[in-house]
XYZ file of C-alpha atoms in Angstrom:
389
model
C 21.981 -23.237 18.726
C 19.111 -25.651 18.069
C 17.306 -23.028 15.979
C 20.477 -22.601 13.928
C 20.599 -26.371 13.314
C 16.973 -26.283 12.168
C 17.820 -23.428 9.811
C 20.745 -25.421 8.367
C 18.390 -28.347 7.777
C 16.244 -26.037 5.670
C 19.310 -24.824 3.768
C 20.374 -28.430 3.069
C 16.893 -29.172 1.713
C 16.819 -26.047 -0.472
C 20.196 -26.986 -1.958
C 18.283 -29.853 -3.557
C 15.850 -27.301 -4.962
C 18.633 -25.725 -7.020
C 21.074 -28.608 -7.428
C 20.282 -29.157 -11.126
C 20.471 -25.482 -12.130
C 24.225 -25.155 -12.598
C 24.569 -28.573 -14.265
C 21.503 -28.144 -16.464
C 23.331 -27.917 -19.807
C 25.407 -31.000 -18.945
C 22.246 -32.956 -18.048
C 20.350 -31.879 -21.150
C 23.263 -32.970 -23.340
C 23.635 -36.394 -21.690
C 19.955 -37.242 -21.261
C 18.547 -35.412 -24.283
C 16.280 -33.122 -22.243
C 14.505 -30.071 -23.646
C 14.566 -26.753 -21.790
C 10.959 -27.362 -20.721
C 11.827 -30.843 -19.387
C 14.765 -29.363 -17.476
C 12.361 -26.846 -15.956
C 10.093 -29.649 -14.776
C 13.036 -31.556 -13.287
C 14.134 -28.443 -11.391
C 10.680 -27.597 -10.086
C 9.321 -31.115 -9.420
C 10.917 -31.104 -5.963
C 7.994 -28.960 -4.833
C 5.360 -31.058 -6.638
C 3.696 -32.579 -3.569
C 3.837 -29.302 -1.705
C 1.762 -27.727 -4.470
C -1.134 -30.123 -3.836
C -0.677 -31.421 -0.288
C 0.792 -28.629 1.825
C -2.296 -28.230 3.980
C -2.874 -31.971 4.645
C 0.811 -32.400 5.391
C 0.509 -29.778 8.110
C -2.045 -31.932 9.905
C 0.214 -34.993 9.569
C 3.102 -33.107 11.131
C 0.880 -32.159 14.093
C -0.079 -35.809 14.527
C 3.384 -37.388 14.410
C 5.521 -34.582 15.818
C 7.647 -31.941 14.122
C 11.043 -33.300 15.216
C 10.262 -36.846 14.116
C 8.783 -35.625 10.829
C 11.869 -33.522 10.079
C 14.238 -36.478 10.464
C 12.034 -38.688 8.297
C 11.868 -35.912 5.689
C 15.647 -35.581 5.481
C 16.117 -39.357 5.189
C 13.635 -39.409 2.323
C 15.487 -36.617 0.557
C 18.787 -38.475 0.895
C 17.351 -41.651 -0.651
C 15.575 -39.841 -3.484
C 18.635 -37.749 -4.323
C 20.797 -40.853 -4.515
C 18.258 -42.471 -6.854
C 18.209 -39.431 -9.143
C 21.969 -39.759 -9.607
C 21.333 -43.108 -11.336
C 18.686 -41.714 -13.711
C 19.016 -42.634 -17.355
C 16.091 -40.714 -18.793
C 13.574 -37.976 -18.095
C 10.927 -40.295 -16.585
C 13.304 -41.769 -13.983
C 14.682 -38.351 -13.107
C 11.216 -36.875 -12.728
C 9.977 -39.779 -10.576
C 12.908 -39.440 -8.169
C 12.299 -35.710 -7.902
C 8.638 -36.252 -7.038
C 9.726 -38.634 -4.264
C 12.214 -36.028 -3.083
C 9.394 -33.491 -3.021
C 7.698 -35.370 -0.162
C 10.745 -34.790 2.007
C 11.080 -31.164 0.940
C 7.436 -30.528 1.782
C 7.840 -31.872 5.322
C 11.019 -29.850 5.851
C 9.215 -26.682 4.740
C 6.459 -27.247 7.305
C 8.386 -28.676 10.260
C 11.272 -26.204 10.395
C 9.234 -22.991 10.889
C 6.947 -24.871 13.302
C 9.960 -25.844 15.410
C 11.384 -22.322 15.237
C 8.077 -20.849 16.460
C 8.088 -23.302 19.372
C 11.722 -22.757 20.387
C 12.146 -18.999 19.871
C 11.251 -16.492 22.582
C 8.152 -14.430 21.814
C 10.130 -11.217 21.280
C 12.473 -12.958 18.836
C 9.943 -14.843 16.708
C 9.573 -12.160 14.031
C 13.315 -11.914 13.504
C 13.715 -15.704 13.647
C 11.059 -16.203 10.977
C 12.595 -13.487 8.800
C 15.910 -15.326 9.003
C 14.162 -18.632 8.256
C 12.672 -17.076 5.114
C 16.209 -16.788 3.684
C 16.771 -20.558 3.618
C 15.819 -20.871 -0.060
C 18.158 -18.190 -1.494
C 20.989 -19.429 0.736
C 20.485 -23.038 -0.358
C 20.138 -22.169 -4.032
C 23.142 -19.855 -3.784
C 25.343 -22.540 -2.257
C 24.233 -25.203 -4.730
C 24.738 -23.021 -7.787
C 28.141 -21.826 -6.524
C 29.468 -25.322 -5.864
C 27.495 -27.120 -8.573
C 29.254 -25.509 -11.511
C 32.736 -26.404 -10.289
C 31.878 -29.816 -8.830
C 29.772 -30.724 -11.855
C 32.648 -29.870 -14.173
C 35.027 -32.035 -12.112
C 32.808 -34.989 -11.140
C 29.940 -34.763 -13.604
C 26.355 -34.011 -12.704
C 25.884 -37.443 -11.134
C 28.849 -36.940 -8.815
C 27.461 -33.557 -7.799
C 24.043 -35.048 -6.971
C 25.651 -37.778 -4.859
C 27.615 -35.126 -2.982
C 24.339 -33.326 -2.190
C 22.876 -36.619 -0.919
C 25.909 -37.129 1.337
C 25.764 -33.625 2.811
C 22.038 -34.034 3.514
C 22.775 -37.322 5.286
C 25.267 -35.551 7.548
C 22.649 -32.892 8.316
C 20.144 -35.632 9.136
C 22.466 -37.099 11.757
C 23.061 -33.679 13.313
C 19.327 -32.943 13.498
C 18.603 -36.366 14.999
C 21.204 -35.797 17.705
C 20.135 -32.241 18.486
C 16.341 -32.308 18.517
C 14.241 -33.939 21.258
C 12.703 -37.242 20.135
C 9.445 -38.144 21.807
C 6.947 -40.881 21.117
C 3.944 -38.756 22.063
C 2.149 -37.144 19.136
C 1.594 -33.414 19.080
C -2.057 -32.440 19.254
C -3.470 -29.174 18.082
C -4.915 -26.699 20.539
C -8.209 -25.064 19.767
C -10.620 -25.536 16.918
C -9.614 -26.151 13.319
C -10.049 -22.952 11.260
C -12.842 -22.955 8.699
C -12.925 -21.392 5.255
C -13.948 -17.966 6.565
C -11.072 -17.870 9.044
C -8.630 -18.683 6.232
C -9.894 -16.033 3.788
C -7.197 -13.438 4.473
C -4.380 -15.994 4.887
C -5.472 -17.445 1.530
C -5.263 -14.012 -0.112
C -1.793 -13.524 1.352
C -0.604 -16.883 0.072
C -2.027 -16.328 -3.431
C 0.110 -13.184 -3.575
C 3.054 -15.300 -2.416
C 2.347 -17.881 -5.119
C 2.331 -15.268 -7.887
C 5.537 -13.685 -6.605
C 7.349 -17.022 -6.483
C 5.960 -18.008 -9.894
C 7.699 -15.109 -11.641
C 10.864 -14.647 -9.554
C 12.197 -18.126 -8.750
C 12.521 -19.152 -12.439
C 14.709 -16.114 -13.115
C 17.184 -17.382 -10.518
C 17.122 -21.142 -11.093
C 17.302 -20.833 -14.903
C 19.898 -18.049 -14.845
C 22.887 -20.409 -15.354
C 21.296 -21.694 -18.567
C 20.718 -18.096 -19.738
C 24.321 -17.121 -18.982
C 25.727 -20.195 -20.735
C 23.487 -20.077 -23.811
C 23.081 -16.317 -24.351
C 26.352 -14.959 -22.985
C 28.639 -17.957 -23.608
C 29.924 -18.157 -20.040
C 31.341 -21.395 -18.642
C 29.332 -23.502 -16.215
C 31.696 -22.510 -13.397
C 31.344 -18.778 -14.075
C 27.583 -19.040 -14.569
C 27.243 -20.963 -11.318
C 29.319 -18.425 -9.394
C 27.347 -15.448 -10.753
C 24.027 -17.142 -10.021
C 25.186 -17.968 -6.507
C 25.992 -14.337 -5.751
C 22.679 -13.205 -7.216
C 20.700 -15.839 -5.320
C 22.332 -14.829 -2.048
C 21.008 -11.284 -2.499
C 17.719 -12.708 -1.285
C 19.287 -13.042 2.159
C 19.785 -9.311 2.868
C 16.369 -8.767 1.299
C 14.769 -11.125 3.817
C 16.695 -9.704 6.746
C 15.814 -6.155 5.681
C 12.119 -7.013 5.754
C 12.311 -8.168 9.369
C 14.379 -5.158 10.432
C 12.189 -2.593 8.662
C 8.952 -4.067 9.987
C 10.389 -4.034 13.497
C 11.192 -0.332 13.048
C 7.626 0.447 12.048
C 7.830 0.662 8.256
C 4.302 -0.055 6.990
C 3.625 -3.411 5.389
C 2.184 -1.670 2.318
C 5.381 0.288 1.677
C 7.455 -2.889 1.646
C 4.887 -4.642 -0.537
C 4.985 -1.811 -3.093
C 8.747 -2.273 -3.461
C 7.910 -5.428 -5.409
C 7.161 -3.205 -8.407
C 10.938 -2.835 -8.820
C 10.788 -6.301 -10.373
C 9.109 -4.815 -13.465
C 12.099 -2.788 -14.760
C 14.446 -5.485 -13.444
C 12.749 -8.076 -15.654
C 13.324 -5.885 -18.691
C 17.004 -5.515 -17.799
C 17.397 -9.274 -17.381
C 15.726 -10.436 -20.569
C 15.386 -7.424 -22.867
C 18.207 -5.131 -21.859
C 19.968 -5.032 -25.225
C 22.108 -8.106 -24.781
C 24.348 -6.674 -22.038
C 25.645 -9.141 -19.445
C 25.890 -6.344 -16.868
C 22.229 -5.430 -17.439
C 21.091 -9.049 -17.145
C 23.034 -9.605 -13.932
C 21.796 -6.321 -12.416
C 18.176 -7.111 -13.242
C 18.422 -10.635 -11.843
C 20.029 -9.239 -8.697
C 17.118 -6.859 -8.074
C 14.642 -9.698 -8.642
C 16.500 -11.919 -6.171
C 16.574 -9.125 -3.577
C 12.828 -8.584 -3.917
C 12.177 -12.334 -3.788
C 13.884 -12.472 -0.393
C 12.193 -9.337 0.919
C 8.663 -10.275 -0.151
C 9.058 -13.884 0.978
C 10.055 -12.735 4.463
C 7.188 -10.238 4.371
C 4.702 -13.069 3.863
C 6.071 -15.069 6.812
C 6.034 -11.956 9.024
C 2.509 -10.954 7.953
C 0.925 -14.381 8.428
C 0.352 -14.089 12.214
C -1.416 -10.750 11.633
C -4.001 -12.202 9.232
C -4.814 -15.289 11.308
C -7.882 -15.104 13.519
C -5.999 -17.027 16.242
C -2.324 -17.819 16.672
C -3.087 -21.513 17.188
C -4.160 -21.534 13.524
C -0.512 -20.974 12.588
C 0.121 -24.595 11.612
C -2.740 -24.526 9.106
C -1.628 -21.128 7.836
C 1.928 -22.333 7.404
C 0.696 -25.345 5.450
C -1.166 -22.954 3.167
C 1.958 -20.827 2.699
C 3.954 -23.939 1.838
C 1.349 -25.169 -0.615
C 1.000 -21.901 -2.507
C 4.732 -21.206 -2.546
C 5.331 -24.725 -3.816
C 2.725 -24.253 -6.537
C 4.551 -21.162 -7.769
C 7.929 -22.917 -7.617
C 6.516 -25.939 -9.452
C 4.886 -24.091 -12.336
C 7.364 -21.237 -12.751
C 10.471 -22.912 -14.267
C 8.625 -25.065 -16.846
C 6.423 -22.089 -17.772
C 9.494 -19.944 -18.362
C 11.199 -22.799 -20.201
C 8.171 -23.120 -22.472
C 7.960 -19.372 -23.142
C 11.707 -18.965 -23.701
C 11.932 -22.081 -25.841
C 9.080 -20.938 -28.084
C 9.660 -17.192 -28.344
C 13.003 -16.362 -26.751
C 13.876 -15.085 -23.286
C 12.438 -11.635 -23.995
C 8.945 -13.121 -24.070
C 9.235 -13.808 -20.333
C 9.117 -10.072 -19.533
C 5.327 -9.570 -19.900
C 4.748 -12.764 -17.893
C 6.862 -11.396 -15.038
C 5.194 -7.966 -15.204
C 1.660 -9.394 -15.077
C 2.432 -11.764 -12.204
C 4.278 -9.190 -10.136
C 1.689 -6.428 -10.518
C -1.049 -8.858 -9.433
C 1.029 -10.037 -6.468
C 1.740 -6.511 -5.246
C -1.934 -5.588 -5.622
C -2.991 -8.470 -3.382
C -0.272 -7.665 -0.837
C -1.526 -4.083 -0.657
C -5.045 -5.372 0.090
C -3.623 -7.532 2.881
C -1.611 -4.583 4.221
C -4.777 -2.456 4.334
C -6.583 -5.217 6.244
C -3.729 -5.554 8.757
C -3.592 -1.784 9.263
C -7.355 -1.579 9.818
C -7.230 -4.478 12.254
C -4.455 -2.776 14.229
C -6.468 0.472 14.448
C -9.463 -1.440 15.813
C -7.335 -3.150 18.473
C -5.345 -0.113 19.645
C -8.235 1.886 21.213
C -9.336 -1.171 23.168
C -5.786 -1.619 24.456
C -5.705 1.998 25.526
């Protein structure tokens, strides 16, 4: 039950990641934002994670994961409430950067707590489920945001998100143990050589996020502007598509547990290439755009879970997991930060079709790196097996 509460805390935080997606056109009209500025507002919630994920991991170890999680949620509540009062781009962006500090801590503390609380045999499945927190949060926020935004305005919707996060904060505070003793790390701190393969894995993660997350978070704007759908309909469609990342993440955990090679699952990421063409250059068909975005969302969930599941296999020691998780958070945040404004810039300058080669290049590079990691993991397993025998 406690692990489920931790998961819900992650979902509440990721709802803030996508809370502006379904009300984007309303915000741009009221505040005079460009598509590129909207992209920055959406992605700025991961700003600090893009530059401070690794240092934040050490801070969490010093002050305790449970304590850090509660502080993170409180910070997100305050920053979200402030963003509801924004009158221009600068104010909105500043509040999102503040919110990013809380989101960063949530991203590090939740998987750390899950690793500590889950039984050894269940950790892989638990982490695969954890990896779905972003598509679930974005799906819920885009589903509700369109309808609530139409009824209460975008400011009312943001305040509702702040209130729901406050409720989650109280639940987490009541459920998790609260100790005054700091958590100290066991073993030596990993050096650059020990982090070489984890770094390669997380660069692949960064590239994957860079070219898949923008497709999902900017989809409501595409549906409204290109296909003339209402905000409510666009939000509902985006919610369904975002939630496809959940079965993708769960499938990764299940297939790995059944012995499907890491490389086979990594290669499935190449399905994003034709899916990108369907989404942005499929001849103007709504069905094609929705189908393509759905495949991209599914692969986003599957590959994201694959990274979390593969991380323990590329670490030299399991007690390096906190540092590795900080690296995963930092590189994933970097992709989430740069992706939406990059796509906004490309689409604003040359149309949505120009995003296709960007997606293709990023995804092919990501899959290539994942295949290198898969080869390393396979070779490492072959070296260990004879010794075990």
